[in-house]
Amino acid sequence: MTAPKTKLGKTFERLYKYTEGKHNKFLQKHQEMKDMIENREFLGADKYGNQYFQYFNYHGLPTRRRVYYKFHSGNRFHVDVHFIDWLYRRKALPPNKYELEQLYLEDEERAVKAIEWDRMEDRKQIKYRNKLEAQKQLGMTPQQMQLQTLEQQNSKDEITIEEFEPIPWEVVKQTRTELKKYLPPEDHKQQLIAVEEGILEEHDKYQKYLEGKGKDFDNIAFTKMAMQVYGVRKHYEDLQKFGYIKEDVTDPSQPISVREARKKFPKYAKEYMDRPRERMEKHKKKIQQQIDKVKQNEEKYRRYYNFKQKFRDVFDELEEIKQDKDSEEIDDIEMTLIGMDEGPDKRIV
């Protein structure tokens, strides 16, 4: 629902969101209670808005599979094709949310390819009709037309030596010198070669997949490998840009110091050299824990100091008795004094 950006439009949008089940907690709880009473489970919804439920008996075993249609101007008893196998019990489970997204994307690609194929066929038919009309105007017979088409097809396949024009050596040499500037060192080269070989294999599989010969193509692996190649090249270009690697030398040079890099490239220092937030938060937590420990120890020692000041006369007498009596008797007296208060269990030295 799209409303104009006015006060009334904003209020209508709020009411619309409130009435929907996604934003209204009351309707969600009502739906959950209804599912419990009818002993069913909500499994998903399709692009038309239809809802799919699995019913259970009193023993907890699945019985019925049902669709609840959402009627609107574009949907009159339209069921999604991807749920039909589940409804007719050909599959145990319906497609997930992520599987549905992937299937819908494949449907869109298939529709685009079908439109392109139709346009190509229309162009071919138009060309063929124009060709026939031109030949009829010249007064050619159908046999002469067939001979002309065969001669044109044979002439395209055969290439004479006069038509072949090789690329001059100066152009090839210039392109090689330009490419050497952007080529990575040997370590990066080996990574790129290994990844590019895998991409070529996957590309061959992709072409076979389009032709309908094989279905071993993995789109996710293809994109990962392509991003890996892009990441290695981009990383090398960044190192070359910010002075870590010289452009003239193929091997990587020694990295410059951090201070020099910050002076030369302040933007790069802000983006890549500062500590990330997670490390800073962990560091702050550790410092806070140490501060809390110190505060706890300070409270213990403060309580012990107050207790010692309260009974200062007794402690002075104990120091005089130390010279005459044994240390064990003095320790017993100290423990009795400390037991009078809830102070720390520490002895006086």
Short mmCIF file of C-alpha atoms in Angstrom, two decimals:
data_model
loop_
_atom_site.label_atom_id
_atom_site.label_comp_id
_atom_site.label_asym_id
_atom_site.label_seq_id
_atom_site.Cartn_x
_atom_site.Cartn_y
_atom_site.Cartn_z
CA MET A 1 0.00 0.00 0.00
CA THR A 2 1.50 3.35 -1.09
CA ALA A 3 -0.09 6.53 0.23
CA PRO A 4 0.87 10.21 -0.31
CA LYS A 5 3.35 11.73 2.16
CA THR A 6 0.79 13.68 4.18
CA LYS A 7 -0.69 13.30 7.66
CA LEU A 8 -3.68 11.36 6.34
CA GLY A 9 -1.44 9.17 4.16
CA LYS A 10 0.83 8.35 7.12
CA THR A 11 -2.16 7.44 9.31
CA PHE A 12 -3.52 5.13 6.59
CA GLU A 13 -0.14 3.40 6.33
CA ARG A 14 -0.05 2.86 10.11
CA LEU A 15 -3.55 1.40 10.11
CA TYR A 16 -2.66 -0.88 7.20
CA LYS A 17 0.44 -2.16 9.02
CA TYR A 18 -1.55 -2.62 12.24
CA THR A 19 -4.21 -4.70 10.52
CA GLU A 20 -1.61 -6.99 8.89
CA GLY A 21 -0.67 -10.16 10.75
CA LYS A 22 3.08 -9.44 10.57
CA HIS A 23 2.82 -6.22 12.59
CA ASN A 24 -0.21 -7.00 14.79
CA LYS A 25 0.65 -9.14 17.84
CA PHE A 26 -3.01 -9.74 18.68
CA LEU A 27 -3.67 -11.31 15.27
CA GLN A 28 -0.53 -13.43 15.55
CA LYS A 29 -1.61 -14.84 18.93
CA HIS A 30 -5.13 -15.40 17.59
CA GLN A 31 -3.66 -17.35 14.63
CA GLU A 32 -1.48 -19.45 16.95
CA MET A 33 -4.48 -20.33 19.15
CA LYS A 34 -6.52 -21.20 16.07
CA ASP A 35 -3.74 -23.52 14.83
CA MET A 36 -3.61 -25.24 18.24
CA ILE A 37 -7.38 -25.76 18.32
CA GLU A 38 -7.54 -27.12 14.76
CA ASN A 39 -4.35 -29.16 15.33
CA ARG A 40 -2.47 -27.85 12.32
CA GLU A 41 0.91 -26.27 11.43
CA PHE A 42 1.67 -23.32 9.15
CA LEU A 43 4.37 -24.32 6.62
CA GLY A 44 4.68 -21.34 4.28
CA ALA A 45 3.16 -18.92 1.79
CA ASP A 46 3.71 -18.36 -1.92
CA LYS A 47 3.99 -15.23 -4.08
CA TYR A 48 0.21 -15.08 -4.59
CA GLY A 49 -0.39 -14.84 -0.82
CA ASN A 50 -1.83 -18.35 -0.40
CA GLN A 51 -1.14 -20.11 2.91
CA TYR A 52 -0.26 -23.81 3.21
CA PHE A 53 -1.08 -25.88 6.32
CA GLN A 54 -0.36 -29.44 7.49
CA TYR A 55 -3.10 -31.01 9.64
CA PHE A 56 -2.46 -33.70 12.28
CA ASN A 57 -4.66 -36.22 14.05
CA TYR A 58 -4.93 -36.69 17.83
CA HIS A 59 -1.99 -39.12 17.81
CA GLY A 60 0.32 -36.50 16.19
CA LEU A 61 0.45 -38.09 12.74
CA PRO A 62 0.08 -35.94 9.56
CA THR A 63 -3.23 -36.35 7.74
CA ARG A 64 -4.30 -33.52 5.41
CA ARG A 65 -2.46 -30.93 3.34
CA ARG A 66 -4.51 -27.87 2.60
CA VAL A 67 -4.35 -24.49 0.85
CA TYR A 68 -6.11 -21.32 1.94
CA TYR A 69 -6.43 -18.96 -1.02
CA LYS A 70 -5.93 -15.21 -0.81
CA PHE A 71 -8.36 -13.70 -3.31
CA HIS A 72 -7.49 -10.45 -5.08
CA SER A 73 -7.59 -9.04 -8.60
CA GLY A 74 -4.59 -11.10 -9.80
CA ASN A 75 -5.32 -14.37 -7.99
CA ARG A 76 -8.40 -16.55 -8.59
CA PHE A 77 -7.65 -20.11 -7.43
CA HIS A 78 -4.02 -19.82 -8.58
CA VAL A 79 -1.69 -22.24 -6.78
CA ASP A 80 2.07 -21.88 -6.96
CA VAL A 81 3.66 -24.54 -9.17
CA HIS A 82 6.41 -25.25 -6.65
CA PHE A 83 3.88 -26.40 -3.98
CA ILE A 84 1.93 -28.83 -6.20
CA ASP A 85 4.32 -31.75 -5.59
CA TRP A 86 3.86 -31.35 -1.85
CA LEU A 87 0.08 -31.05 -2.13
CA TYR A 88 -0.18 -34.26 -4.19
CA ARG A 89 2.18 -36.07 -1.75
CA ARG A 90 5.02 -36.47 -4.21
CA LYS A 91 7.34 -34.75 -1.71
CA ALA A 92 7.53 -34.98 2.07
CA LEU A 93 8.19 -31.27 2.70
CA PRO A 94 7.34 -28.04 0.84
CA PRO A 95 10.11 -25.65 -0.31
CA ASN A 96 11.69 -23.33 2.26
CA LYS A 97 11.80 -19.56 2.05
CA TYR A 98 15.35 -19.61 0.61
CA GLU A 99 14.49 -22.35 -1.89
CA LEU A 100 11.45 -20.36 -3.05
CA GLU A 101 13.60 -17.26 -3.64
CA GLN A 102 16.01 -19.27 -5.77
CA LEU A 103 13.18 -20.91 -7.72
CA TYR A 104 11.50 -17.56 -8.40
CA LEU A 105 14.80 -16.15 -9.69
CA GLU A 106 15.19 -19.12 -12.03
CA ASP A 107 11.62 -18.59 -13.29
CA GLU A 108 12.39 -14.94 -14.05
CA GLU A 109 15.57 -15.88 -15.95
CA ARG A 110 13.65 -18.51 -17.91
CA ALA A 111 10.97 -15.98 -18.85
CA VAL A 112 13.58 -13.45 -20.02
CA LYS A 113 15.30 -16.11 -22.16
CA ALA A 114 11.95 -17.11 -23.69
CA ILE A 115 11.21 -13.50 -24.64
CA GLU A 116 14.66 -13.13 -26.21
CA TRP A 117 14.18 -16.36 -28.16
CA ASP A 118 10.78 -15.17 -29.47
CA ARG A 119 12.30 -11.90 -30.61
CA MET A 120 15.11 -13.72 -32.43
CA GLU A 121 12.60 -15.95 -34.22
CA ASP A 122 10.55 -12.92 -35.24
CA ARG A 123 13.64 -11.21 -36.66
CA LYS A 124 14.56 -14.34 -38.62
CA GLN A 125 11.08 -14.55 -40.11
CA ILE A 126 11.12 -10.86 -41.08
CA LYS A 127 14.52 -11.25 -42.75
CA TYR A 128 13.34 -14.32 -44.66
CA ARG A 129 10.19 -12.55 -45.88
CA ASN A 130 12.16 -9.49 -47.02
CA LYS A 131 14.58 -11.75 -48.85
CA LEU A 132 11.76 -13.59 -50.67
CA GLU A 133 10.13 -10.33 -51.71
CA ALA A 134 13.46 -9.02 -53.09
CA GLN A 135 14.04 -12.23 -55.07
CA LYS A 136 10.50 -12.17 -56.49
CA GLN A 137 10.98 -8.61 -57.68
CA LEU A 138 14.13 -9.73 -59.53
CA GLY A 139 12.11 -12.51 -61.19
CA MET A 140 14.02 -15.51 -59.82
CA THR A 141 12.54 -19.01 -59.72
CA PRO A 142 12.42 -21.02 -56.45
CA GLN A 143 15.21 -23.33 -57.69
CA GLN A 144 17.50 -20.36 -58.33
CA MET A 145 16.67 -19.04 -54.85
CA GLN A 146 17.74 -22.34 -53.22
CA LEU A 147 21.01 -22.37 -55.17
CA GLN A 148 21.77 -18.79 -54.08
CA THR A 149 21.20 -19.58 -50.39
CA LEU A 150 23.45 -22.66 -50.58
CA GLU A 151 26.24 -20.64 -52.22
CA GLN A 152 26.03 -17.99 -49.51
CA GLN A 153 26.25 -20.62 -46.72
CA ASN A 154 29.29 -22.32 -48.31
CA SER A 155 31.05 -18.99 -48.83
CA LYS A 156 30.76 -18.09 -45.14
CA ASP A 157 32.40 -21.33 -43.95
CA GLU A 158 35.39 -21.10 -46.35
CA ILE A 159 38.06 -18.45 -45.59
CA THR A 160 40.64 -17.63 -48.23
CA ILE A 161 44.24 -16.54 -47.55
CA GLU A 162 43.56 -13.10 -48.99
CA GLU A 163 40.75 -12.43 -46.48
CA PHE A 164 42.92 -13.45 -43.48
CA GLU A 165 44.68 -10.43 -41.93
CA PRO A 166 46.99 -11.24 -38.97
CA ILE A 167 47.52 -8.80 -36.09
CA PRO A 168 50.75 -6.81 -36.53
CA TRP A 169 53.61 -7.51 -34.10
CA GLU A 170 53.82 -3.89 -32.90
CA VAL A 171 50.26 -4.02 -31.54
CA VAL A 172 50.92 -7.36 -29.79
CA LYS A 173 54.16 -6.04 -28.25
CA GLN A 174 52.45 -2.88 -26.99
CA THR A 175 49.64 -4.84 -25.34
CA ARG A 176 52.15 -7.16 -23.62
CA THR A 177 54.11 -4.25 -22.17
CA GLU A 178 50.91 -2.65 -20.88
CA LEU A 179 49.80 -5.91 -19.26
CA LYS A 180 53.14 -6.40 -17.46
CA LYS A 181 52.44 -3.36 -15.27
CA TYR A 182 49.29 -4.93 -13.83
CA LEU A 183 50.54 -8.52 -13.59
CA PRO A 184 50.92 -9.76 -9.97
CA PRO A 185 54.07 -11.49 -8.61
CA GLU A 186 54.65 -15.25 -8.83
CA ASP A 187 52.81 -16.14 -5.59
CA HIS A 188 49.70 -14.29 -6.70
CA LYS A 189 50.07 -15.66 -10.25
CA GLN A 190 49.86 -19.25 -9.06
CA GLN A 191 46.68 -18.49 -7.09
CA LEU A 192 45.10 -16.76 -10.08
CA ILE A 193 45.98 -19.59 -12.49
CA ALA A 194 44.54 -22.23 -10.14
CA VAL A 195 41.31 -20.30 -9.69
CA GLU A 196 40.95 -19.33 -13.35
CA GLU A 197 41.29 -22.97 -14.43
CA GLY A 198 38.40 -23.87 -12.12
CA ILE A 199 36.35 -21.00 -13.55
CA LEU A 200 36.92 -22.22 -17.10
CA GLU A 201 35.72 -25.71 -16.12
CA GLU A 202 32.62 -24.27 -14.49
CA HIS A 203 32.05 -22.02 -17.51
CA ASP A 204 32.06 -25.07 -19.81
CA LYS A 205 29.57 -26.76 -17.51
CA TYR A 206 27.43 -23.60 -17.60
CA GLN A 207 27.33 -23.64 -21.40
CA LYS A 208 26.35 -27.33 -21.37
CA TYR A 209 23.69 -26.51 -18.78
CA LEU A 210 22.24 -23.84 -21.08
CA GLU A 211 22.23 -26.26 -24.02
CA GLY A 212 20.47 -28.89 -21.87
CA LYS A 213 23.24 -31.50 -22.07
CA GLY A 214 24.38 -31.55 -18.44
CA LYS A 215 23.13 -30.32 -15.04
CA ASP A 216 26.39 -30.35 -13.05
CA PHE A 217 26.73 -26.57 -12.99
CA ASP A 218 26.97 -25.00 -9.53
CA ASN A 219 26.16 -21.29 -9.68
CA ILE A 220 27.29 -20.63 -6.10
CA ALA A 221 30.74 -22.18 -6.66
CA PHE A 222 31.10 -20.20 -9.90
CA THR A 223 30.39 -16.88 -8.17
CA LYS A 224 32.71 -17.74 -5.24
CA MET A 225 35.63 -18.48 -7.55
CA ALA A 226 35.01 -15.33 -9.57
CA MET A 227 34.99 -13.24 -6.37
CA GLN A 228 38.19 -14.97 -5.25
CA VAL A 229 39.97 -13.91 -8.45
CA TYR A 230 38.62 -10.37 -8.12
CA GLY A 231 39.71 -10.25 -4.46
CA VAL A 232 43.31 -11.32 -5.21
CA ARG A 233 43.65 -8.82 -8.04
CA LYS A 234 42.03 -6.00 -6.05
CA HIS A 235 44.30 -6.72 -3.06
CA TYR A 236 47.40 -6.54 -5.27
CA GLU A 237 46.21 -3.29 -6.90
CA ASP A 238 45.59 -1.73 -3.46
CA LEU A 239 49.07 -2.72 -2.27
CA GLN A 240 50.53 -1.24 -5.45
CA LYS A 241 48.47 1.93 -5.09
CA PHE A 242 49.43 2.66 -1.47
CA GLY A 243 53.16 2.04 -1.90
CA TYR A 244 53.63 -1.41 -0.38
CA ILE A 245 54.71 -2.83 -3.77
CA LYS A 246 56.63 -0.98 -6.47
CA GLU A 247 55.18 -0.89 -9.98
CA ASP A 248 58.48 -1.51 -11.79
CA VAL A 249 59.54 -4.60 -9.80
CA THR A 250 57.62 -7.87 -10.22
CA ASP A 251 58.49 -9.23 -6.74
CA PRO A 252 56.82 -7.49 -3.75
CA SER A 253 59.13 -5.06 -1.94
CA GLN A 254 59.52 -4.70 1.83
CA PRO A 255 56.54 -2.99 3.51
CA ILE A 256 57.00 0.54 4.78
CA SER A 257 56.58 1.43 8.45
CA VAL A 258 53.19 2.27 9.96
CA ARG A 259 54.11 5.90 10.71
CA GLU A 260 55.19 6.56 7.12
CA ALA A 261 52.03 4.94 5.77
CA ARG A 262 49.83 7.08 8.04
CA LYS A 263 51.61 10.25 6.95
CA LYS A 264 51.36 9.42 3.26
CA PHE A 265 47.86 7.93 3.25
CA PRO A 266 45.67 9.30 6.08
CA LYS A 267 42.44 7.98 4.52
CA TYR A 268 43.90 4.48 4.23
CA ALA A 269 45.05 4.70 7.87
CA LYS A 270 41.55 5.59 9.04
CA GLU A 271 39.86 2.81 7.09
CA TYR A 272 42.29 -0.09 7.52
CA MET A 273 44.78 0.65 10.34
CA ASP A 274 42.49 1.72 13.20
CA ARG A 275 41.23 -0.90 15.61
CA PRO A 276 37.79 -2.30 14.83
CA ARG A 277 34.90 -1.81 17.21
CA GLU A 278 34.79 -5.38 18.44
CA ARG A 279 38.41 -5.34 19.62
CA MET A 280 37.89 -2.00 21.36
CA GLU A 281 34.79 -3.26 23.15
CA LYS A 282 36.63 -6.38 24.36
CA HIS A 283 39.50 -4.21 25.56
CA LYS A 284 37.11 -1.94 27.47
CA LYS A 285 35.40 -4.94 29.10
CA LYS A 286 38.75 -6.30 30.33
CA ILE A 287 39.69 -2.91 31.81
CA GLN A 288 36.28 -2.63 33.51
CA GLN A 289 36.72 -6.09 35.06
CA GLN A 290 40.14 -5.11 36.45
CA ILE A 291 38.68 -1.89 37.90
CA ASP A 292 35.87 -3.86 39.59
CA LYS A 293 38.38 -6.26 41.14
CA VAL A 294 40.45 -3.38 42.52
CA LYS A 295 37.33 -1.77 44.01
CA GLN A 296 36.35 -5.02 45.73
CA ASN A 297 39.82 -5.36 47.26
CA GLU A 298 39.74 -1.72 48.40
CA GLU A 299 36.43 -2.28 50.18
CA LYS A 300 37.84 -5.31 51.99
CA TYR A 301 40.94 -3.44 53.15
CA ARG A 302 38.86 -0.38 54.19
CA ARG A 303 36.61 -2.53 56.39
CA TYR A 304 39.67 -4.16 57.94
CA TYR A 305 41.28 -0.75 58.62
CA ASN A 306 38.12 0.57 60.33
CA PHE A 307 37.95 -2.56 62.46
CA LYS A 308 41.61 -2.09 63.48
CA GLN A 309 41.02 1.55 64.45
CA LYS A 310 38.00 0.58 66.58
CA PHE A 311 40.06 -1.86 68.68
CA ARG A 312 43.34 0.06 68.53
CA ASP A 313 44.04 -0.33 72.27
CA VAL A 314 43.79 -4.10 72.06
CA PHE A 315 46.12 -4.32 69.07
CA ASP A 316 48.70 -2.13 70.88
CA GLU A 317 48.62 -4.51 73.83
CA LEU A 318 49.08 -7.47 71.50
CA GLU A 319 52.23 -5.94 70.05
CA GLU A 320 53.65 -5.65 73.59
CA ILE A 321 52.72 -9.27 74.40
CA LYS A 322 54.47 -10.54 71.23
CA GLN A 323 57.81 -10.05 72.81
CA ASP A 324 56.93 -12.26 75.83
CA LYS A 325 54.51 -14.99 74.54
CA ASP A 326 54.62 -17.42 71.62
CA SER A 327 53.13 -16.53 68.23
CA GLU A 328 50.47 -19.33 68.33
CA GLU A 329 48.72 -17.87 71.40
CA ILE A 330 48.72 -14.43 69.81
CA ASP A 331 47.19 -15.86 66.61
CA ASP A 332 44.32 -17.37 68.63
CA ILE A 333 43.60 -14.00 70.24
CA GLU A 334 43.67 -12.28 66.85
CA MET A 335 41.18 -14.78 65.38
CA THR A 336 38.76 -14.15 68.25
CA LEU A 337 38.94 -10.41 67.65
CA ILE A 338 38.41 -10.77 63.91
CA GLY A 339 35.40 -13.03 64.52
CA MET A 340 33.67 -10.18 66.37
CA ASP A 341 33.24 -8.29 63.06
CA GLU A 342 32.41 -9.42 59.49
CA GLY A 343 35.77 -8.26 58.19
CA PRO A 344 38.18 -10.22 55.96
CA ASP A 345 39.82 -13.39 57.24
CA LYS A 346 43.34 -11.94 57.40
CA ARG A 347 45.87 -11.96 60.22
CA ILE A 348 47.83 -9.03 61.66
CA VAL A 349 51.55 -9.04 61.05
#
